[in-house]
Amino acid sequence: MQILAPCAGHVIAMRDVDDPVFSEQIVGPGVGIEPLAGPAQILAPADGRLLKVDPHAFILMVDDSVGILVHIGINTVQLQGDGFEVLASRGDSVSAGTPIVAWNPDDIDQPGVSTTVVVAVMDHAPDSVTGAAVGADVAVGDPLFTV
């Protein structure tokens, strides 16, 4: 299954994400995206159903079997929703490209908080995604990796 970029930016390897929960692939394999500056929407990276939606993260169940975590920034839970606008609800069935959260990475300016957007395949073996666009600049909806 193809997972698409939920935002535009520069793709980095999961091992380079500045959080051991992600860089050590404890949550699962995937990539990080250093987002472009300015206001943006974070979109669903595939067709699926939203299992959980928080201002800083959401989980999308794809094909009733694969959980995709999109975590908007590192340590952004500390912001308690400030700077994020939730655009979809838990339980919603969405298509790839559906806006889920709006934010402006330029507004994230706190010590220990980063704007890296993580896209992880939950409960999968480390390094089990293929075709990851690491090192590339992606537009919203570009292929990101394959599960």
Coordinates of N, CA and C in Angstrom, one line a residue:
M1 N 0.8 -1.2 0.0 CA 0.0 0.0 0.0 C 0.9 1.2 0.0
Q2 N 0.5 2.2 -0.8 CA 1.2 3.5 -0.9 C 0.8 4.5 0.1
I3 N 1.8 5.1 0.8 CA 1.5 6.1 1.8 C 2.0 7.4 1.2
L4 N 1.2 8.4 1.2 CA 1.4 9.7 0.6 C 1.9 10.8 1.6
A5 N 2.6 11.8 1.1 CA 3.1 12.8 2.0 C 1.9 13.6 2.6
P6 N 1.8 13.7 3.9 CA 0.7 14.5 4.5 C 0.9 16.0 4.5
C7 N 2.2 16.4 4.1 CA 2.5 17.8 4.1 C 3.7 17.9 3.1
A8 N 4.0 19.1 2.7 CA 5.2 19.4 1.9 C 6.4 19.6 2.7
G9 N 7.6 19.2 2.2 CA 8.8 19.4 3.0 C 9.9 18.5 2.5
H10 N 11.0 18.4 3.3 CA 12.1 17.6 3.1 C 12.1 16.3 3.9
V11 N 12.2 15.2 3.2 CA 12.0 13.9 3.9 C 13.4 13.5 4.5
I12 N 13.3 13.0 5.8 CA 14.5 12.5 6.5 C 14.2 11.1 6.9
A13 N 15.3 10.4 7.1 CA 15.2 9.0 7.6 C 14.6 9.0 9.0
M14 N 13.9 8.0 9.4 CA 13.4 7.9 10.7 C 14.5 7.9 11.8
R15 N 15.6 7.3 11.5 CA 16.8 7.3 12.4 C 17.3 8.7 12.7
D16 N 16.9 9.7 11.8 CA 17.4 11.1 12.0 C 16.4 12.0 12.7
V17 N 15.2 11.4 13.1 CA 14.2 12.1 13.8 C 14.7 12.3 15.3
D18 N 14.6 13.5 15.8 CA 15.1 13.9 17.1 C 14.2 13.4 18.3
D19 N 13.9 12.2 18.3 CA 13.1 11.6 19.4 C 13.4 10.1 19.3
P20 N 13.9 9.5 20.4 CA 14.2 8.0 20.3 C 13.0 7.1 20.1
V21 N 11.9 7.6 20.5 CA 10.7 6.7 20.3 C 10.5 6.5 18.8
F22 N 10.8 7.5 18.0 CA 10.7 7.4 16.6 C 12.0 7.0 15.9
S23 N 13.1 7.5 16.3 CA 14.4 7.2 15.6 C 14.8 5.7 15.9
E24 N 14.4 5.2 17.0 CA 14.6 3.7 17.2 C 13.5 2.9 16.7
Q25 N 12.5 3.5 16.0 CA 11.4 2.8 15.4 C 10.6 1.9 16.4
I26 N 10.5 2.4 17.7 CA 9.7 1.8 18.7 C 8.2 1.8 18.3
V27 N 7.7 2.9 17.8 CA 6.4 3.0 17.3 C 6.2 2.2 16.0
G28 N 7.2 2.2 15.2 CA 7.2 1.6 13.9 C 8.1 2.3 12.9
P29 N 8.2 1.7 11.7 CA 9.1 2.3 10.7 C 8.3 3.5 10.0
G30 N 9.1 4.3 9.2 CA 8.5 5.4 8.5 C 9.5 6.4 8.2
V31 N 9.1 7.7 8.1 CA 10.0 8.8 7.8 C 9.6 10.0 8.6
G32 N 10.5 11.0 8.6 CA 10.1 12.3 9.1 C 10.1 13.3 7.9
I33 N 9.3 14.3 8.1 CA 9.3 15.4 7.1 C 9.6 16.7 7.8
E34 N 10.6 17.4 7.3 CA 10.8 18.8 7.8 C 9.9 19.7 6.9
P35 N 8.8 20.2 7.5 CA 7.8 20.9 6.8 C 8.3 22.3 6.2
L36 N 7.7 22.7 5.1 CA 7.9 24.0 4.6 C 7.3 25.1 5.6
A37 N 7.9 26.3 5.5 CA 7.4 27.3 6.4 C 6.0 27.8 6.0
G38 N 5.3 28.4 6.9 CA 4.0 29.0 6.6 C 2.9 28.1 7.0
P39 N 1.7 28.7 7.0 CA 0.4 27.9 7.3 C 0.2 26.7 6.4
A40 N -0.2 25.6 7.0 CA -0.4 24.4 6.2 C -1.5 23.5 6.8
Q41 N -2.0 22.6 6.0 CA -2.9 21.6 6.5 C -2.1 20.3 6.4
I42 N -2.3 19.4 7.4 CA -1.8 18.1 7.4 C -2.9 17.2 6.9
L43 N -2.6 16.4 5.8 CA -3.6 15.7 5.2 C -3.5 14.2 5.5
A44 N -4.6 13.5 5.3 CA -4.6 12.0 5.4 C -3.7 11.4 4.3
P45 N -2.7 10.6 4.8 CA -1.7 10.0 3.8 C -2.3 8.8 3.0
A46 N -3.5 8.4 3.3 CA -4.1 7.3 2.6 C -5.6 7.3 2.9
D47 N -6.3 6.4 2.2 CA -7.7 6.2 2.5 C -7.8 5.4 3.8
G48 N -8.8 5.8 4.7 CA -8.9 5.0 5.9 C -9.9 5.6 6.9
R49 N -9.9 5.1 8.1 CA -10.7 5.6 9.2 C -9.9 6.1 10.3
L50 N -10.3 7.3 10.8 CA -9.5 7.9 11.9 C -9.8 7.2 13.2
L51 N -8.8 6.6 13.8 CA -9.0 5.9 15.1 C -8.8 6.9 16.2
K52 N -7.9 7.9 16.0 CA -7.7 8.9 17.1 C -7.3 10.2 16.4
V53 N -7.8 11.3 17.0 CA -7.4 12.6 16.5 C -7.1 13.5 17.7
D54 N -5.9 13.9 17.8 CA -5.5 14.9 18.7 C -5.0 16.1 17.9
P55 N -4.8 17.3 18.6 CA -4.3 18.4 17.8 C -2.9 18.2 17.2
H56 N -2.1 17.4 17.9 CA -0.7 17.2 17.5 C -0.5 15.9 16.8
A57 N -1.5 15.0 16.7 CA -1.2 13.7 16.1 C -2.6 13.0 15.7
F58 N -2.5 12.1 14.8 CA -3.7 11.3 14.5 C -3.3 9.9 14.0
I59 N -4.2 9.0 14.2 CA -3.9 7.6 13.8 C -5.0 7.3 12.7
L60 N -4.5 6.8 11.6 CA -5.4 6.4 10.5 C -5.3 4.9 10.3
M61 N -6.5 4.2 10.4 CA -6.5 2.8 10.1 C -6.8 2.6 8.6
V62 N -5.8 1.9 8.0 CA -5.9 1.7 6.5 C -6.2 0.2 6.3
D63 N -7.1 -0.1 5.4 CA -7.4 -1.5 5.0 C -7.8 -2.3 6.2
D64 N -8.4 -1.6 7.3 CA -8.8 -2.3 8.5 C -7.7 -3.1 9.1
S65 N -6.4 -2.8 8.8 CA -5.3 -3.7 9.3 C -4.0 -2.9 9.6
V66 N -3.8 -1.8 9.1 CA -2.6 -1.0 9.2 C -2.8 0.3 9.8
G67 N -2.2 0.6 11.0 CA -2.3 1.9 11.6 C -1.2 2.8 11.2
I68 N -1.5 4.0 10.7 CA -0.6 5.0 10.3 C -0.7 6.1 11.3
L69 N 0.4 6.4 12.0 CA 0.5 7.5 12.9 C 1.1 8.7 12.2
V70 N 0.4 9.8 12.3 CA 1.0 11.1 11.8 C 1.2 11.9 13.0
H71 N 2.4 12.2 13.4 CA 2.7 13.0 14.6 C 3.3 14.3 14.1
I72 N 2.6 15.4 14.5 CA 2.9 16.7 13.9 C 3.8 17.4 14.9
G73 N 5.1 17.3 14.6 CA 6.1 17.9 15.5 C 6.5 16.9 16.6
I74 N 7.7 17.2 17.2 CA 8.2 16.5 18.3 C 8.0 17.3 19.6
N75 N 7.5 16.6 20.6 CA 7.2 17.2 21.9 C 6.1 18.3 21.8
T76 N 5.3 18.3 20.7 CA 4.2 19.2 20.5 C 3.1 19.0 21.4
V77 N 3.0 17.8 22.1 CA 2.0 17.5 23.0 C 2.0 18.6 24.2
Q78 N 3.2 19.1 24.4 CA 3.4 20.1 25.4 C 2.7 21.4 25.1
L79 N 2.3 21.6 23.9 CA 1.6 22.8 23.5 C 0.2 22.8 23.8
Q80 N -0.3 21.6 24.2 CA -1.7 21.4 24.6 C -2.7 21.9 23.6
G81 N -2.4 21.7 22.3 CA -3.3 22.1 21.3 C -3.1 23.5 20.7
D82 N -2.4 24.3 21.4 CA -2.2 25.7 20.9 C -1.4 25.7 19.6
G83 N -2.0 26.4 18.6 CA -1.4 26.5 17.3 C -1.8 25.4 16.3
F84 N -2.8 24.6 16.8 CA -3.3 23.5 15.9 C -4.8 23.7 15.8
E85 N -5.4 23.4 14.7 CA -6.9 23.4 14.5 C -7.3 22.0 13.9
V86 N -8.0 21.3 14.7 CA -8.5 19.9 14.3 C -9.6 20.1 13.3
L87 N -9.5 19.5 12.1 CA -10.5 19.6 11.0 C -11.3 18.4 10.8
A88 N -11.0 17.3 11.5 CA -11.7 16.0 11.3 C -11.9 15.4 12.7
S89 N -12.7 14.3 12.7 CA -13.1 13.7 14.0 C -12.8 12.2 14.0
R90 N -12.6 11.8 15.2 CA -12.4 10.3 15.4 C -13.6 9.6 14.8
G91 N -13.3 8.5 14.1 CA -14.4 7.7 13.5 C -14.7 8.1 12.0
D92 N -14.2 9.3 11.6 CA -14.4 9.7 10.2 C -13.7 8.8 9.2
S93 N -14.4 8.4 8.2 CA -13.8 7.8 7.0 C -13.3 8.9 6.1
V94 N -12.0 8.8 5.8 CA -11.4 9.9 5.0 C -10.7 9.3 3.7
S95 N -10.6 10.1 2.7 CA -9.8 9.7 1.6 C -8.4 10.4 1.7
A96 N -7.4 9.8 1.0 CA -6.1 10.4 0.9 C -6.3 11.8 0.5
G97 N -5.6 12.7 1.2 CA -5.7 14.2 0.8 C -6.7 14.9 1.6
T98 N -7.5 14.3 2.5 CA -8.5 15.0 3.3 C -7.7 15.8 4.4
P99 N -8.0 17.0 4.6 CA -7.4 17.8 5.6 C -7.8 17.3 7.0
I100 N -6.8 17.1 7.9 CA -7.1 16.5 9.2 C -6.8 17.6 10.3
V101 N -5.6 18.3 10.2 CA -5.2 19.3 11.1 C -4.6 20.5 10.4
A102 N -4.9 21.7 10.8 CA -4.2 22.9 10.3 C -3.3 23.4 11.3
W103 N -2.1 24.0 10.9 CA -1.1 24.5 11.8 C -0.2 25.4 11.0
N104 N 0.7 26.1 11.7 CA 1.7 26.9 11.1 C 3.0 26.6 11.8
P105 N 3.9 25.8 11.2 CA 5.1 25.5 11.8 C 6.0 26.7 12.3
D106 N 5.8 27.8 11.7 CA 6.5 29.0 12.1 C 6.1 29.5 13.5
D107 N 4.9 29.0 13.9 CA 4.5 29.4 15.3 C 5.0 28.5 16.4
I108 N 5.7 27.5 16.0 CA 6.3 26.6 17.0 C 7.7 27.1 17.3
D109 N 7.8 27.7 18.5 CA 9.1 28.3 18.9 C 9.3 28.1 20.4
Q110 N 9.5 26.9 20.8 CA 9.7 26.6 22.2 C 10.9 25.7 22.3
P111 N 11.7 25.8 23.4 CA 12.8 24.9 23.6 C 12.3 23.5 23.6
G112 N 13.0 22.6 23.0 CA 12.7 21.1 23.0 C 11.6 20.7 22.2
V113 N 11.0 21.6 21.4 CA 9.9 21.3 20.5 C 10.4 21.5 19.1
S114 N 10.1 20.5 18.2 CA 10.5 20.6 16.8 C 9.3 20.5 15.9
T115 N 9.5 20.9 14.7 CA 8.3 20.9 13.7 C 8.3 19.6 12.9
T116 N 9.3 18.7 13.1 CA 9.3 17.5 12.2 C 8.0 16.7 12.3
V117 N 7.5 16.4 11.1 CA 6.2 15.6 11.0 C 6.6 14.2 10.8
V118 N 6.2 13.3 11.7 CA 6.6 11.9 11.6 C 5.4 11.1 11.0
V119 N 5.7 10.2 10.1 CA 4.7 9.3 9.5 C 5.2 7.9 9.8
A120 N 4.5 7.2 10.7 CA 5.0 5.9 11.1 C 4.0 4.8 10.9
V121 N 4.4 3.6 10.5 CA 3.5 2.5 10.4 C 3.6 1.7 11.7
M122 N 2.5 1.7 12.4 CA 2.4 1.2 13.8 C 2.5 -0.4 13.7
D123 N 3.2 -0.9 14.7 CA 3.2 -2.4 14.9 C 3.8 -3.1 13.7
H124 N 4.8 -2.5 13.1 CA 5.5 -3.2 12.0 C 7.0 -3.2 12.3
A125 N 7.7 -4.2 11.8 CA 9.1 -4.4 12.0 C 9.9 -3.2 11.6
P126 N 11.0 -2.9 12.3 CA 11.9 -1.8 11.9 C 12.3 -2.0 10.4
D127 N 12.4 -0.9 9.7 CA 12.9 -0.8 8.4 C 12.1 -1.7 7.4
S128 N 10.8 -1.8 7.7 CA 10.0 -2.7 6.8 C 9.2 -1.9 5.8
V129 N 9.4 -0.6 5.7 CA 8.8 0.2 4.6 C 9.7 0.2 3.4
T130 N 9.2 0.3 2.2 CA 10.1 0.3 1.0 C 9.9 1.6 0.2
G131 N 10.8 1.9 -0.6 CA 10.7 3.0 -1.5 C 10.6 4.4 -0.8
A132 N 11.1 4.5 0.4 CA 11.0 5.8 1.2 C 11.7 6.9 0.4
A133 N 11.1 8.0 0.4 CA 11.6 9.2 -0.4 C 12.6 10.0 0.4
V134 N 13.5 9.3 1.2 CA 14.4 9.9 2.1 C 15.4 10.8 1.2
G135 N 15.6 12.0 1.7 CA 16.5 13.0 1.0 C 15.8 13.8 -0.1
A136 N 14.5 13.5 -0.4 CA 13.8 14.2 -1.4 C 12.9 15.3 -0.8
D137 N 12.6 16.3 -1.6 CA 11.7 17.3 -1.3 C 10.3 16.9 -1.9
V138 N 9.3 16.8 -1.0 CA 8.0 16.3 -1.5 C 7.0 17.4 -1.4
A139 N 6.0 17.3 -2.3 CA 4.8 18.1 -2.2 C 3.7 17.3 -1.5
V140 N 2.7 17.9 -1.1 CA 1.6 17.3 -0.5 C 1.0 16.2 -1.5
G141 N 0.8 15.0 -1.0 CA 0.3 14.0 -1.8 C 1.3 13.2 -2.7
D142 N 2.5 13.6 -2.6 CA 3.6 12.8 -3.3 C 3.7 11.4 -2.6
P143 N 4.1 10.4 -3.4 CA 4.4 9.1 -2.7 C 5.5 9.3 -1.7
L144 N 5.3 8.7 -0.5 CA 6.3 8.8 0.6 C 7.0 7.5 0.9
F145 N 6.2 6.4 0.9 CA 6.8 5.1 1.0 C 5.7 4.1 0.8
T146 N 6.1 2.8 0.7 CA 5.2 1.7 0.5 C 5.3 0.8 1.7
V147 N 4.1 0.3 2.2 CA 4.0 -0.7 3.3 C 3.8 -2.0 2.7

